Structures are given as structure tokens and as C-alpha cells.
PDB file of C-alpha atoms and ligand atoms in Angstrom:
ATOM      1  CA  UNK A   1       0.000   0.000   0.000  1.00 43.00           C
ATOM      2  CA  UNK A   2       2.823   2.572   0.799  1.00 45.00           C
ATOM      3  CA  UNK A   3       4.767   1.837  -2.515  1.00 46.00           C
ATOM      4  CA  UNK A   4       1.579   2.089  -4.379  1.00 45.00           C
ATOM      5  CA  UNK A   5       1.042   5.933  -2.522  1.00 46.00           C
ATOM      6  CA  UNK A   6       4.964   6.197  -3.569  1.00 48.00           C
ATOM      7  CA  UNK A   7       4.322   5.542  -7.360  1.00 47.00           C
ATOM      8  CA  UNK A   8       1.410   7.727  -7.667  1.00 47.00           C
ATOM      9  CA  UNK A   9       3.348  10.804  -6.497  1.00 50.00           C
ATOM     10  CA  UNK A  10       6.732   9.902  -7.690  1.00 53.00           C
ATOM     11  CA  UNK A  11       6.382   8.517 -11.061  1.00 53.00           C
ATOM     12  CA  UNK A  12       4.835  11.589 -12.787  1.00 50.00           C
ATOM     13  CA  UNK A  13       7.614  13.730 -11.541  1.00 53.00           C
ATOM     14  CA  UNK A  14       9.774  11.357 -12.835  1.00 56.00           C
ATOM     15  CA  UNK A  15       8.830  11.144 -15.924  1.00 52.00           C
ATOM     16  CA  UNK A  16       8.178  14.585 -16.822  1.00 46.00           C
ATOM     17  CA  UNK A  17      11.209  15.324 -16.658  1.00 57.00           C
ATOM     18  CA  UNK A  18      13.185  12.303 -18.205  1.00 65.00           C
ATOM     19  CA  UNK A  19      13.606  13.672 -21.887  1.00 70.00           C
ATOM     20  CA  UNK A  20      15.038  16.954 -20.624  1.00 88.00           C
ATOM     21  CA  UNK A  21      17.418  15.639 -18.345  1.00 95.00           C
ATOM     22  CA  UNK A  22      21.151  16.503 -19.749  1.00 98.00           C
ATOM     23  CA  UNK A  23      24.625  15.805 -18.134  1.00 98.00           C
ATOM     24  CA  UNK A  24      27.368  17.777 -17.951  1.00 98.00           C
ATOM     25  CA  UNK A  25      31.118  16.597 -17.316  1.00 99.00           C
ATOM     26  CA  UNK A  26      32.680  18.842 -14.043  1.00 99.00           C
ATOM     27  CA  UNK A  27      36.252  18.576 -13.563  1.00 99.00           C
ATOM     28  CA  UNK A  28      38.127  20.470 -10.778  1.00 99.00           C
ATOM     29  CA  UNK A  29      41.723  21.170 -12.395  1.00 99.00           C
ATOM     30  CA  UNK A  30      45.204  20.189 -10.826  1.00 99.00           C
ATOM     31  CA  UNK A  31      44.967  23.948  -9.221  1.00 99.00           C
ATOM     32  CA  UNK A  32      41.028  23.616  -7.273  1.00 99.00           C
ATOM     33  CA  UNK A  33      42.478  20.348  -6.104  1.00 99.00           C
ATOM     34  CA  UNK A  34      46.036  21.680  -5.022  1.00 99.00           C
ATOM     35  CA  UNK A  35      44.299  24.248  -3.014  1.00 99.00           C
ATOM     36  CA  UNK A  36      41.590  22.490  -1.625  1.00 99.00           C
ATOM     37  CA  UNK A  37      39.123  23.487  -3.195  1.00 99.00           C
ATOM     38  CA  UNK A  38      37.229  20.123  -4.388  1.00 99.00           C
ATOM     39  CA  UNK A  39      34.328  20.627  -0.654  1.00 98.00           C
ATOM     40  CA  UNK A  40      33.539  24.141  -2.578  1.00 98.00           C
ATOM     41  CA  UNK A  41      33.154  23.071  -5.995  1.00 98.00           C
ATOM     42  CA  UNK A  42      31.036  20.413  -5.003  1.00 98.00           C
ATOM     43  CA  UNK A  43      29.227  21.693  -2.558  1.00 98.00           C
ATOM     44  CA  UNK A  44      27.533  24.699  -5.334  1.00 98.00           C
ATOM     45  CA  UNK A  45      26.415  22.048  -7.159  1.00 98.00           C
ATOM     46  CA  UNK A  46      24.527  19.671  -4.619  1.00 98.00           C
ATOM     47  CA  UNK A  47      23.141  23.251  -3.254  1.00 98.00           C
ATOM     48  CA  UNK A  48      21.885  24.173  -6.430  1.00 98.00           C
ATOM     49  CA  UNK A  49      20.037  20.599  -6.437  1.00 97.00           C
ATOM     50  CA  UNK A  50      21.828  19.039  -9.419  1.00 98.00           C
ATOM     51  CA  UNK A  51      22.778  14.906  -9.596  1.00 98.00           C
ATOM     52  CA  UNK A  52      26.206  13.411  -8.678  1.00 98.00           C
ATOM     53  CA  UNK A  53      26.398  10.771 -10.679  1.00 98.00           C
ATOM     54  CA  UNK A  54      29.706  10.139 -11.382  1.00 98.00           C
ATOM     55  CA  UNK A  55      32.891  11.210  -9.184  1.00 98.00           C
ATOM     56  CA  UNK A  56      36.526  10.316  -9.032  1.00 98.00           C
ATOM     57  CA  UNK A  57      39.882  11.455  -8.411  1.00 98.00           C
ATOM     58  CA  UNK A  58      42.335  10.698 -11.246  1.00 98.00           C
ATOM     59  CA  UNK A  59      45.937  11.727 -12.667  1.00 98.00           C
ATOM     60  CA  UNK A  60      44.913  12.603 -15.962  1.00 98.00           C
ATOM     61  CA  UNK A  61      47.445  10.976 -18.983  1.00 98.00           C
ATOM     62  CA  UNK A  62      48.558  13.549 -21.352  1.00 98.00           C
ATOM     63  CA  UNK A  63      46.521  11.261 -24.700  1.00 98.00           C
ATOM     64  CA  UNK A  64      43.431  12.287 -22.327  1.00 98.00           C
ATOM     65  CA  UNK A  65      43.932  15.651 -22.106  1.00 98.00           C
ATOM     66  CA  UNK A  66      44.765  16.141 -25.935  1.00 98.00           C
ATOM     67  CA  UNK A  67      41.739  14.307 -26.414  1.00 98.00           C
ATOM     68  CA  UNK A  68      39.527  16.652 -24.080  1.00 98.00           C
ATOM     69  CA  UNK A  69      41.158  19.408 -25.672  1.00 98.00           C
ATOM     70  CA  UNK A  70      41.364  18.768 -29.094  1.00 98.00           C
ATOM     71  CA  UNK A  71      39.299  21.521 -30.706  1.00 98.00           C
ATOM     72  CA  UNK A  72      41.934  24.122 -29.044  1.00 98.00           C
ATOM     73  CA  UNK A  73      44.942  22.206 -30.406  1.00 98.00           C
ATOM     74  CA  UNK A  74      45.960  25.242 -32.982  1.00 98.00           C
ATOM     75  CA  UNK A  75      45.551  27.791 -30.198  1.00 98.00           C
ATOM     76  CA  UNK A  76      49.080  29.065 -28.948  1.00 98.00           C
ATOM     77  CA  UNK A  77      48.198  27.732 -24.603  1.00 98.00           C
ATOM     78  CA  UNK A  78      47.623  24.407 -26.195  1.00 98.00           C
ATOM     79  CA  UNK A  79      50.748  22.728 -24.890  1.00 98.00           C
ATOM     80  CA  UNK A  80      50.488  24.506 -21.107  1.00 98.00           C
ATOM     81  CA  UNK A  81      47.143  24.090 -21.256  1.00 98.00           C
ATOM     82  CA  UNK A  82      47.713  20.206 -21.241  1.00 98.00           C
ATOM     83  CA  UNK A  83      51.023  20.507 -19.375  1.00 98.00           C
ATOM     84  CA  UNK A  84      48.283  22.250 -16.297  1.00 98.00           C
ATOM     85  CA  UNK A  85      45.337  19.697 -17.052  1.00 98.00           C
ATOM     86  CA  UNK A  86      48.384  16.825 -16.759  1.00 98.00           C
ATOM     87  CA  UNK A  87      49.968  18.648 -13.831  1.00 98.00           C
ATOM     88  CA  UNK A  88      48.366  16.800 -11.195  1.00 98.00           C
ATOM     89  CA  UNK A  89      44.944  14.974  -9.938  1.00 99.00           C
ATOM     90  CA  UNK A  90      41.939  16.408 -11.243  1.00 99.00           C
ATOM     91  CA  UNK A  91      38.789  15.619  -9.850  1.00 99.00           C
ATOM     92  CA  UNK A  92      36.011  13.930 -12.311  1.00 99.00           C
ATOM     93  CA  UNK A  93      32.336  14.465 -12.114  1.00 99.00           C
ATOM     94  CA  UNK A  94      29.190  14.274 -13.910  1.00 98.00           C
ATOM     95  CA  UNK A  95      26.043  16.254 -12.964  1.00 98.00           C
ATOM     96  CA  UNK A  96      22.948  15.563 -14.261  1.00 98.00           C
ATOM     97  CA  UNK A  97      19.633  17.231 -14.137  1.00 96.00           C
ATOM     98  CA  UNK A  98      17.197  19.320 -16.161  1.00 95.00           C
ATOM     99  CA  UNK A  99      19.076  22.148 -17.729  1.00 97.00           C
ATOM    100  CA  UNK A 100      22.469  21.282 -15.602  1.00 98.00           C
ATOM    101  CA  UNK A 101      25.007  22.367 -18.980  1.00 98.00           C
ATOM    102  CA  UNK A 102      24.083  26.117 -19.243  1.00 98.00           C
ATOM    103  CA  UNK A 103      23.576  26.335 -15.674  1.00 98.00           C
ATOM    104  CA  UNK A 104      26.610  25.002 -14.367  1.00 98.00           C
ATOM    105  CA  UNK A 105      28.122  27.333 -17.629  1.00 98.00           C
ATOM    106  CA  UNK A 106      26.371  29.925 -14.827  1.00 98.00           C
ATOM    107  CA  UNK A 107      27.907  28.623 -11.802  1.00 98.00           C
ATOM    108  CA  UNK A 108      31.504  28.336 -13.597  1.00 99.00           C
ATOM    109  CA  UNK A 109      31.457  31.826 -14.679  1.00 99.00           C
ATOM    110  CA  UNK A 110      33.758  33.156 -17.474  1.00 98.00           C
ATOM    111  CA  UNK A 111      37.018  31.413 -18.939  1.00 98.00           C
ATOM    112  CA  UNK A 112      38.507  34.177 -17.393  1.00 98.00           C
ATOM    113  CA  UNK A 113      38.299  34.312 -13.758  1.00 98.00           C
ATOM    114  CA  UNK A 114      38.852  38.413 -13.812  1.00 98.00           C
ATOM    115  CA  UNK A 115      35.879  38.718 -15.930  1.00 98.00           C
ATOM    116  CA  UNK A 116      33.862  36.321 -14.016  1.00 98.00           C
ATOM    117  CA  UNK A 117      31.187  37.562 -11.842  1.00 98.00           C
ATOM    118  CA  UNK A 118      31.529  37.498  -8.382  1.00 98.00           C
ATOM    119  CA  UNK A 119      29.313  34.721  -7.150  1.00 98.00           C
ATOM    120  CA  UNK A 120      30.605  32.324  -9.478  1.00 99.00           C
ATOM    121  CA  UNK A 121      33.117  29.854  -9.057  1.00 99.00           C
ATOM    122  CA  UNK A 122      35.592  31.267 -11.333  1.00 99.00           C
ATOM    123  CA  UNK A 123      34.712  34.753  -9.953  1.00 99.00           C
ATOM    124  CA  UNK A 124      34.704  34.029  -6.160  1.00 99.00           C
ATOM    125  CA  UNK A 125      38.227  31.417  -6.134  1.00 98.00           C
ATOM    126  CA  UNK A 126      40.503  32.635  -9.030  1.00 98.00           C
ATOM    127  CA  UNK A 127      42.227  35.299 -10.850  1.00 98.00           C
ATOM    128  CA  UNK A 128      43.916  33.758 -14.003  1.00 98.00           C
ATOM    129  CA  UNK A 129      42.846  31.607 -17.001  1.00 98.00           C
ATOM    130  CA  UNK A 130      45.862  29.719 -17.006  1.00 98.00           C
ATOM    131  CA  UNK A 131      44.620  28.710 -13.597  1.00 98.00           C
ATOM    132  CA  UNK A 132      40.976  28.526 -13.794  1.00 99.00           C
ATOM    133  CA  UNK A 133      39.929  26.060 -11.083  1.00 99.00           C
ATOM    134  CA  UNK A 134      37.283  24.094 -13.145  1.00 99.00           C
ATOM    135  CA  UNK A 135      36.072  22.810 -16.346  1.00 99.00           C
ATOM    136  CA  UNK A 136      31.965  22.310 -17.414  1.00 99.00           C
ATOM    137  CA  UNK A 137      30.405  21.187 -20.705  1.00 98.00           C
ATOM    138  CA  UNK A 138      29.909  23.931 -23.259  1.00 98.00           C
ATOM    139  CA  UNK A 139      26.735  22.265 -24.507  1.00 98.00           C
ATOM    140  CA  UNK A 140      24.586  18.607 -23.581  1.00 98.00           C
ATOM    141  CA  UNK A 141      26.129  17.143 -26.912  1.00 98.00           C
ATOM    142  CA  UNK A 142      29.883  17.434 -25.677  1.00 98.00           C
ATOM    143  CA  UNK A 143      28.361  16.733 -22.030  1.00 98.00           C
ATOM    144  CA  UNK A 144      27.656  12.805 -23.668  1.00 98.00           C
ATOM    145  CA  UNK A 145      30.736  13.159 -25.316  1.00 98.00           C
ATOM    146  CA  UNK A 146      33.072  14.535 -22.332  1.00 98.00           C
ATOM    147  CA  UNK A 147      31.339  12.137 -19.908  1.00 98.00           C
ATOM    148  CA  UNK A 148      32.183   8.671 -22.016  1.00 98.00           C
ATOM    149  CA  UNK A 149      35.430   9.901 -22.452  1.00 98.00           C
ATOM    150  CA  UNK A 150      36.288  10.103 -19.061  1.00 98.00           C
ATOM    151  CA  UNK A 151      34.248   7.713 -17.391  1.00 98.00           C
ATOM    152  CA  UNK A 152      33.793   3.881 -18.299  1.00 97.00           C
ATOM    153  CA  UNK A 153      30.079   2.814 -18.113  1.00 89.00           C
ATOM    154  CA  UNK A 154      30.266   0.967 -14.514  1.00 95.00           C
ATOM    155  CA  UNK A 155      31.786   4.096 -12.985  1.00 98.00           C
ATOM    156  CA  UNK A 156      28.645   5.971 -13.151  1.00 98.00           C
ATOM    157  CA  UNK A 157      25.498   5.484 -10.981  1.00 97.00           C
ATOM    158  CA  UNK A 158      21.781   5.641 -11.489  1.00 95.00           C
ATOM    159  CA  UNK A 159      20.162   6.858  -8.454  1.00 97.00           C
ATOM    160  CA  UNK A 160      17.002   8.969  -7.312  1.00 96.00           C
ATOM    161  CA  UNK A 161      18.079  11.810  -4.719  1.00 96.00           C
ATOM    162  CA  UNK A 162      15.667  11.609  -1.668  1.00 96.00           C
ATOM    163  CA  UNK A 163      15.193  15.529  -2.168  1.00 94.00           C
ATOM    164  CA  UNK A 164      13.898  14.890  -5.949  1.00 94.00           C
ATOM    165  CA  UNK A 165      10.427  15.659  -5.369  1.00 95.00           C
ATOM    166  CA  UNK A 166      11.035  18.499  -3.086  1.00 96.00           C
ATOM    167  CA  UNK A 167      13.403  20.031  -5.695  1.00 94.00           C
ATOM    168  CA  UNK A 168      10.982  19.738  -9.280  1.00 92.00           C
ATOM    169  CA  UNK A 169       7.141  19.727  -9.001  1.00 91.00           C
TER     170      UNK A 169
HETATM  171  P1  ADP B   1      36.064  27.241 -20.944  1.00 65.01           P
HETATM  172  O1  ADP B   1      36.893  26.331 -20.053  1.00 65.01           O
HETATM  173  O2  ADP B   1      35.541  28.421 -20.170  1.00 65.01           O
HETATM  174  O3  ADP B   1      35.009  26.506 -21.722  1.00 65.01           O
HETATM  175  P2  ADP B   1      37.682  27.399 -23.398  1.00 65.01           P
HETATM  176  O4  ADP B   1      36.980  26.182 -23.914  1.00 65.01           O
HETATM  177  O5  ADP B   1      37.784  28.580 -24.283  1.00 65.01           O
HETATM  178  O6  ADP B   1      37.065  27.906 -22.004  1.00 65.01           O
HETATM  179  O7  ADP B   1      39.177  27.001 -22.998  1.00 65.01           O
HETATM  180  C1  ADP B   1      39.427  25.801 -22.330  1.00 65.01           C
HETATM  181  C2  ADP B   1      40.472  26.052 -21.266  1.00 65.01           C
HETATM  182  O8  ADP B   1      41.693  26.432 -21.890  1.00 65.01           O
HETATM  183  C3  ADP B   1      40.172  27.202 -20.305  1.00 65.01           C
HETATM  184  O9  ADP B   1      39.290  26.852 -19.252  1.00 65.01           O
HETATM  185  C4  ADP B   1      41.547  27.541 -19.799  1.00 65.01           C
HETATM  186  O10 ADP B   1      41.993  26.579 -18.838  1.00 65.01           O
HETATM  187  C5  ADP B   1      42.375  27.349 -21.058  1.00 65.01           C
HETATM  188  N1  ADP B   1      42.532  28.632 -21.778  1.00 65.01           N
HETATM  189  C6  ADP B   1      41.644  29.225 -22.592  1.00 65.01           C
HETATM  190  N2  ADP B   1      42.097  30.390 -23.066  1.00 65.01           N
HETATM  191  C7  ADP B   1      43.339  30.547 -22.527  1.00 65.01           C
HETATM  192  C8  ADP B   1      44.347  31.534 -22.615  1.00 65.01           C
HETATM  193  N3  ADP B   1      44.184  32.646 -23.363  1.00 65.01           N
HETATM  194  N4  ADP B   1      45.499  31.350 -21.922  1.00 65.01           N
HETATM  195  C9  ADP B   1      45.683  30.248 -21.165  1.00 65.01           C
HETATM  196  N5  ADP B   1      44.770  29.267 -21.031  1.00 65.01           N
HETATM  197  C10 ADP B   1      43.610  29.397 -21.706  1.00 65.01           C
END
């Protein structure tokens, strides 16, 4: 009798909002892990009431990077920019939720933390774009692609938040 009570209330809410769910890939750079700043990053998310859904810490290999970064491989940073992504641990997540890749664009703030308003990640924690703290999806397409790229299939979880229908009607 509960889980029947339980369906009728969850399920709608559920589906609704299945086909607009996207995912966007999260990383916390060499530097936001150096400086502790991994609590922070993740903690703006959960607030905001996106879905963890895939996390690690990893030592990124320099094929992975180029990979990551290959549309900026003519650009003259291109070589620091994967000597900094390679530097280090990064820390991998993907977010999921209804509108999570332009939002956590929002969060992240501009490529260059100076420019970046304050209240965003980039705005409130850094001051360079050579050291930028974080990296987010530029749009749900490269969120699929940046997400099997650096996660394998088993790494990444399939769960329903207890907050989910206190979050989206
Ligand atoms: P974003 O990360 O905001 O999507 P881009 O895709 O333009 O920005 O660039 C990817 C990353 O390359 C940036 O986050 C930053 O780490 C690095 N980068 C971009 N432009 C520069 C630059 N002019 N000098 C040094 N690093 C840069």
C-alpha cells in the first residue's frame, strides 16, 4: 500500500522530466584540487540541487587531455594548457539534471576568472585563465561526449536523490 502511494506521487515527476534531463562533465583542475578546493566546488552544485552521478579522483594521462582538448589544439596555450590539465589529480564528475550544462556554464562563470562575476566559481576562487579552477560542458552534446570519455560505463550510478520531489514539481 505505501509503494503504491509512492508511485502515484513519484512517477509523474519522474517522468516529466526524463527527456530533458542533460549531463554535464565537471572537472576540478590540478589547481582547485592543489588548493583544496574540491568541498567548494562540489558543494555549489549539490546546493543548487543538481545529480552526482559520477565522481573520481584521477591523474589525468597527457593522450586524455589532448583528447579533451582537441578543438583548441591550434591555439598558442595548447601545450600549457595540457602541461596544467596533466599537472596533477583532477577531480572527475558528472552532474545531471534538467538544464544542468548552461547552468553550471552559470555557476563556472567566465574562462577568465577576472571577468567572471563574483558569485561564481571562477569569480569568487581565481584570478587567471591559465589557472581557472574548473572545467563544465559547453553544450549537452559534448556533455555525452566529455562524460564517455572520461568515465567507463560501470563508474557511473543511477540513483534517485531523496530531495527529488522536493526540488521539481
Ligand atoms: P572554458 O573552459 O571556459 O570553456 P575554453 O573552452 O575557451 O574555455 O578554454 C578551455 C580552457 O583552456 C580554459 O578553461 C583555460 O583553462 C584554457 N585557456 C583558454 N584560453 C586561454 C588563454 N588565453 N590562456 C591560457 N589558457 C587558456
Amino acid at each position: 500500500r505505501a509503494s503504491k502511494s509512492t508511485h502515484r506521487i513519484f512517477l509523474p515527476h519522474l517522468v516529466a522530466s526524463l527527456e530533458q534531463v542533460e549531463q554535464s562533465y565537471i572537472m576540478v583542475k590540478p589547481d582547485g584540487v592543489q588548493r583544496g578546493l574540491v568541498g567548494e566546488v562540489i558543494s555549489r552544485f549539490e546546493r543548487k540541487g543538481f545529480k552526482l552521478t559520477g565522481l573520481k579522483l584521477f591523474q589525468c594521462p597527457k593522450e586524455l587531455a589532448e583528447e579533451h582538448y582537441k578543438d583548441l589544439k591550434a591555439k598558442s596555450f595548447y601545450p600549457t594548457l595540457i602541461d596544467y590539465i596533466t599537472s596533477g589529480p583532477v577531480v572527475c564528475m558528472v552532474w545531471e539534471g534538467v538544464g544542468v550544462v548552461a547552468s553550471a556554464r552559470k555557476l563556472i562563470g567566465s574562462t577568465n576568472p577576472l571577468q567572471a562575476e563574483p558569485g561564481t566559481i571562477r569569480g569568487d576562487l581565481a584570478v587567471q585563465t591559465g589557472r581557472n579552477v574548473i572545467h563544465g560542458s559547453d553544450s549537452p552534446e559534448n556533455g555525452k561526449r566529455e562524460t564517455a570519455l572520461w568515465f567507463k560505463e560501470g563508474e557511473l550510478c543511477e540513483w534517485t536523490p531523496a530531495q527529488a520531489p522536493w526540488l521539481m514539481e
